[in-house]
Amino acid sequence: MDSCPYAELHCLSNFTFLRGASHPGELIIRAVELGYRALAITDECSLAGVVQAHRAAKDKNIKLIIGSEFHLKEGLRLVLLATNRVSYGALSRLITNARNSSEKGTYSLTRSELESWVPTGCIALWPATLESSAEEGFWLKKLFEEQSWIAVELHQMADDAIKMDHLTTLSRQTGLPLVASGDVHMHQRNRRPLQDTLTAIRLGKPLSELGHALFSNGERHLRPRSILANLYPLALLAETVRITE
């Protein structure tokens, strides 16, 4: 198992309101059980779960990474990870600016605003999809230079192989390296019913009417490394540890 080291770099807790289905402490403990090298708590435009995560990670054999997920107005999704105190402060200011420019409880962030408020020193992960374009990748690389990666997030879907091919092509076109990532929403699969219920509450619809608004399966949990090794090229798993270090 040690031949497959892994660090989860994209993980939402229940501090991402009505999306994450597990407490930060539950996520930390599960990551320790699975032998992860590190866990990034990346709640959406928020650092609210960091205190609980820090308490849970204290004296544990795991590194806690602090970050945040953002959905830009143009449709691009990014995960930003702080690398030190300076970049943590820059990330905090970005969150404050995005929150202050919108109604209470929401946030707004555009490409041009991120260009103006770019959090110096942060690492950028781009959870690209089949709809993602090379133009988006070139923009990200210009903004974060050598501190940017394409996050490959595979969840045992029918189009995983097609997605892997597309992201590999994007990597070749843009020069952005690939890294494995989980888009985690819960510490264990058995939280799936709760996560579905949270989605129903967030969208204001009964579960029976949600259809494709729900995740297709329960794979957005912290997965054993043996399973990850069957899904991802080992180089992409190793890249998670390189970023962590």
Short mmCIF file of C-alpha atoms in Angstrom, two decimals:
data_model
loop_
_atom_site.label_atom_id
_atom_site.label_comp_id
_atom_site.label_asym_id
_atom_site.label_seq_id
_atom_site.Cartn_x
_atom_site.Cartn_y
_atom_site.Cartn_z
CA MET A 1 0.00 0.00 0.00
CA ASP A 2 2.92 2.39 0.69
CA SER A 3 3.74 2.13 -3.01
CA CYS A 4 0.58 4.19 -3.66
CA PRO A 5 0.94 7.38 -1.56
CA TYR A 6 -1.90 9.87 -1.88
CA ALA A 7 -3.07 13.23 -0.62
CA GLU A 8 -6.63 14.44 -1.18
CA LEU A 9 -6.49 18.04 -2.45
CA HIS A 10 -10.18 18.82 -3.06
CA CYS A 11 -12.56 18.14 -0.19
CA LEU A 12 -15.71 19.91 1.01
CA SER A 13 -16.95 19.69 4.59
CA ASN A 14 -20.39 20.49 5.99
CA PHE A 15 -19.19 24.09 6.24
CA THR A 16 -19.99 24.25 2.52
CA PHE A 17 -23.67 24.74 3.31
CA LEU A 18 -26.02 22.10 1.88
CA ARG A 19 -23.27 20.46 -0.17
CA GLY A 20 -20.76 18.80 2.14
CA ALA A 21 -22.16 15.94 4.24
CA SER A 22 -19.37 15.35 6.79
CA HIS A 23 -17.77 17.33 9.60
CA PRO A 24 -14.13 18.39 9.14
CA GLY A 25 -13.13 16.11 12.02
CA GLU A 26 -14.78 13.11 10.39
CA LEU A 27 -12.91 13.80 7.17
CA ILE A 28 -9.57 14.10 8.97
CA ILE A 29 -10.05 10.90 10.95
CA ARG A 30 -11.09 8.94 7.87
CA ALA A 31 -8.12 10.26 5.89
CA VAL A 32 -5.82 9.09 8.70
CA GLU A 33 -7.46 5.65 8.66
CA LEU A 34 -6.84 5.41 4.92
CA GLY A 35 -3.20 6.35 5.25
CA TYR A 36 -3.40 9.58 3.28
CA ARG A 37 -0.32 11.81 3.42
CA ALA A 38 -2.44 14.98 3.58
CA LEU A 39 -5.99 16.29 3.35
CA ALA A 40 -7.01 19.66 1.98
CA ILE A 41 -10.21 21.19 3.33
CA THR A 42 -11.45 23.34 0.44
CA ASP A 43 -14.90 24.63 1.35
CA GLU A 44 -16.60 26.87 -1.20
CA CYS A 45 -15.44 30.48 -0.81
CA SER A 46 -14.93 29.85 2.89
CA LEU A 47 -12.34 28.98 5.53
CA ALA A 48 -14.99 28.28 8.17
CA GLY A 49 -14.11 24.59 8.61
CA VAL A 50 -10.42 25.20 9.18
CA VAL A 51 -10.54 25.49 12.99
CA GLN A 52 -12.32 22.15 13.46
CA ALA A 53 -10.05 20.52 10.90
CA HIS A 54 -6.95 21.85 12.66
CA ARG A 55 -8.13 20.52 16.01
CA ALA A 56 -8.81 17.10 14.51
CA ALA A 57 -5.48 16.98 12.67
CA LYS A 58 -3.43 18.04 15.69
CA ASP A 59 -1.09 15.24 16.79
CA LYS A 60 -2.31 13.05 13.91
CA ASN A 61 0.09 11.66 11.33
CA ILE A 62 -1.40 13.72 8.53
CA LYS A 63 -0.78 17.13 7.03
CA LEU A 64 -3.70 19.57 6.85
CA ILE A 65 -3.81 21.82 3.79
CA ILE A 66 -6.03 24.89 3.80
CA GLY A 67 -7.78 25.93 0.63
CA SER A 68 -11.04 26.97 -0.94
CA GLU A 69 -13.19 26.17 -3.98
CA PHE A 70 -14.59 28.89 -6.24
CA HIS A 71 -17.18 28.88 -9.01
CA LEU A 72 -16.48 31.82 -11.30
CA LYS A 73 -19.33 33.64 -13.01
CA GLU A 74 -18.05 32.48 -16.41
CA GLY A 75 -18.51 28.83 -15.36
CA LEU A 76 -14.92 27.98 -14.49
CA ARG A 77 -14.34 26.09 -11.22
CA LEU A 78 -11.08 26.43 -9.31
CA VAL A 79 -9.55 25.11 -6.10
CA LEU A 80 -6.92 27.34 -4.49
CA LEU A 81 -4.51 25.97 -1.86
CA ALA A 82 -2.49 28.09 0.54
CA THR A 83 1.20 27.19 0.78
CA ASN A 84 2.23 29.46 3.68
CA ARG A 85 1.03 32.28 5.96
CA VAL A 86 1.35 34.90 3.24
CA SER A 87 -0.74 32.95 0.72
CA TYR A 88 -3.24 32.08 3.46
CA GLY A 89 -3.71 35.79 4.06
CA ALA A 90 -4.08 36.40 0.33
CA LEU A 91 -6.67 33.63 0.07
CA SER A 92 -8.56 35.12 3.03
CA ARG A 93 -8.64 38.52 1.32
CA LEU A 94 -9.92 36.95 -1.91
CA ILE A 95 -12.77 35.29 -0.01
CA THR A 96 -13.59 38.54 1.79
CA ASN A 97 -13.66 40.51 -1.47
CA ALA A 98 -15.85 37.89 -3.19
CA ARG A 99 -18.27 37.87 -0.26
CA ASN A 100 -18.39 41.65 0.15
CA SER A 101 -19.27 42.14 -3.51
CA SER A 102 -22.45 40.07 -3.22
CA GLU A 103 -25.51 39.58 -1.02
CA LYS A 104 -25.07 38.11 2.46
CA GLY A 105 -24.59 34.34 2.35
CA THR A 106 -23.47 34.35 -1.29
CA TYR A 107 -20.39 35.39 -3.23
CA SER A 108 -19.46 36.60 -6.69
CA LEU A 109 -16.16 36.17 -8.49
CA THR A 110 -15.34 36.78 -12.15
CA ARG A 111 -12.20 36.15 -14.15
CA SER A 112 -11.31 39.85 -14.20
CA GLU A 113 -11.83 40.13 -10.44
CA LEU A 114 -9.59 37.14 -9.81
CA GLU A 115 -6.97 38.75 -12.03
CA SER A 116 -7.17 41.86 -9.82
CA TRP A 117 -7.27 39.96 -6.52
CA VAL A 118 -5.04 36.99 -7.43
CA PRO A 119 -3.88 35.36 -4.16
CA THR A 120 -0.09 35.37 -4.47
CA GLY A 121 1.61 32.10 -3.51
CA CYS A 122 -1.47 29.91 -3.81
CA ILE A 123 -1.56 26.71 -5.83
CA ALA A 124 -4.41 26.47 -8.34
CA LEU A 125 -6.18 23.25 -9.26
CA TRP A 126 -8.56 23.22 -12.23
CA PRO A 127 -11.18 20.44 -12.00
CA ALA A 128 -11.63 20.35 -15.75
CA THR A 129 -14.54 18.57 -17.44
CA LEU A 130 -15.37 17.28 -20.91
CA GLU A 131 -16.63 20.80 -21.70
CA SER A 132 -13.39 22.50 -20.60
CA SER A 133 -11.31 24.28 -23.24
CA ALA A 134 -7.63 24.93 -23.75
CA GLU A 135 -8.36 28.66 -23.65
CA GLU A 136 -9.38 28.31 -19.99
CA GLY A 137 -6.18 26.43 -19.28
CA PHE A 138 -3.99 29.07 -20.93
CA TRP A 139 -5.73 31.78 -18.87
CA LEU A 140 -5.14 29.84 -15.64
CA LYS A 141 -1.51 29.18 -16.47
CA LYS A 142 -0.90 32.86 -17.21
CA LEU A 143 -2.44 33.80 -13.86
CA PHE A 144 -0.73 31.20 -11.63
CA GLU A 145 2.23 30.24 -13.84
CA GLU A 146 4.01 27.11 -12.55
CA GLN A 147 1.64 26.85 -9.57
CA SER A 148 -1.31 25.44 -11.56
CA TRP A 149 -2.51 21.92 -12.33
CA ILE A 150 -5.42 20.18 -14.07
CA ALA A 151 -7.28 18.17 -11.41
CA VAL A 152 -8.43 14.84 -12.82
CA GLU A 153 -11.55 13.76 -10.93
CA LEU A 154 -12.79 10.28 -11.82
CA HIS A 155 -15.83 8.75 -10.15
CA GLN A 156 -16.29 5.43 -11.94
CA MET A 157 -18.58 6.92 -14.56
CA ALA A 158 -19.15 5.49 -18.03
CA ASP A 159 -17.21 8.37 -19.61
CA ASP A 160 -14.15 8.19 -17.33
CA ALA A 161 -11.88 6.98 -20.14
CA ILE A 162 -13.14 9.71 -22.50
CA LYS A 163 -12.62 12.32 -19.78
CA MET A 164 -9.11 11.07 -19.10
CA ASP A 165 -8.26 11.33 -22.79
CA HIS A 166 -9.69 14.85 -23.02
CA LEU A 167 -7.81 16.10 -19.94
CA THR A 168 -4.60 14.49 -21.21
CA THR A 169 -5.06 16.42 -24.46
CA LEU A 170 -5.69 19.65 -22.51
CA SER A 171 -2.51 19.01 -20.54
CA ARG A 172 -0.53 18.51 -23.73
CA GLN A 173 -2.01 21.66 -25.31
CA THR A 174 -1.57 23.97 -22.32
CA GLY A 175 1.48 22.52 -20.59
CA LEU A 176 -0.47 22.20 -17.34
CA PRO A 177 0.41 18.99 -15.46
CA LEU A 178 -2.24 16.50 -14.33
CA VAL A 179 -2.96 15.53 -10.73
CA ALA A 180 -5.51 13.15 -9.21
CA SER A 181 -8.30 14.66 -7.12
CA GLY A 182 -11.56 13.46 -5.58
CA ASP A 183 -14.09 16.33 -5.33
CA VAL A 184 -14.93 14.78 -1.94
CA HIS A 185 -18.28 15.63 -0.32
CA MET A 186 -18.38 13.02 2.49
CA HIS A 187 -16.00 10.96 4.56
CA GLN A 188 -17.73 7.64 3.87
CA ARG A 189 -20.09 6.33 1.22
CA ASN A 190 -22.87 5.79 3.74
CA ARG A 191 -23.37 9.57 3.92
CA ARG A 192 -24.78 9.49 0.39
CA PRO A 193 -28.47 9.65 1.53
CA LEU A 194 -27.67 12.72 3.64
CA GLN A 195 -25.79 14.36 0.78
CA ASP A 196 -28.76 13.72 -1.53
CA THR A 197 -31.12 15.21 1.07
CA LEU A 198 -28.93 18.31 1.40
CA THR A 199 -29.05 18.73 -2.38
CA ALA A 200 -32.86 18.52 -2.30
CA ILE A 201 -33.03 21.19 0.41
CA ARG A 202 -30.56 23.44 -1.44
CA LEU A 203 -32.53 23.19 -4.70
CA GLY A 204 -35.94 23.32 -3.01
CA LYS A 205 -37.24 20.17 -4.71
CA PRO A 206 -38.28 16.70 -3.54
CA LEU A 207 -35.71 13.94 -4.07
CA SER A 208 -37.96 12.28 -6.62
CA GLU A 209 -37.71 15.31 -8.91
CA LEU A 210 -33.96 15.94 -8.74
CA GLY A 211 -32.85 13.54 -11.48
CA HIS A 212 -29.39 14.49 -12.78
CA ALA A 213 -29.04 17.20 -10.12
CA LEU A 214 -27.98 14.36 -7.81
CA PHE A 215 -24.59 12.68 -8.08
CA SER A 216 -24.88 9.53 -10.17
CA ASN A 217 -23.18 7.39 -7.52
CA GLY A 218 -21.58 7.56 -4.08
CA GLU A 219 -17.98 7.88 -5.22
CA ARG A 220 -17.41 11.37 -3.83
CA HIS A 221 -16.14 10.02 -0.53
CA LEU A 222 -12.62 9.44 0.77
CA ARG A 223 -11.66 6.26 -1.07
CA PRO A 224 -9.08 3.60 -0.17
CA ARG A 225 -5.79 4.02 -1.98
CA SER A 226 -6.11 0.56 -3.50
CA ILE A 227 -9.26 1.71 -5.30
CA LEU A 228 -7.61 4.94 -6.41
CA ALA A 229 -4.69 2.95 -7.81
CA ASN A 230 -7.12 1.10 -10.07
CA LEU A 231 -8.66 4.34 -11.34
CA TYR A 232 -5.68 6.63 -11.87
CA PRO A 233 -2.22 6.34 -13.37
CA LEU A 234 0.21 6.08 -10.46
CA ALA A 235 2.00 9.22 -11.64
CA LEU A 236 -1.15 11.27 -11.00
CA LEU A 237 -1.43 9.89 -7.46
CA ALA A 238 2.25 10.59 -6.80
CA GLU A 239 1.73 14.18 -8.03
CA THR A 240 -0.66 14.78 -5.10
CA VAL A 241 2.19 14.08 -2.69
CA ARG A 242 4.60 16.26 -4.67
CA ILE A 243 2.18 19.17 -4.40
CA THR A 244 1.76 18.48 -0.69
CA GLU A 245 5.48 18.63 -0.14
#
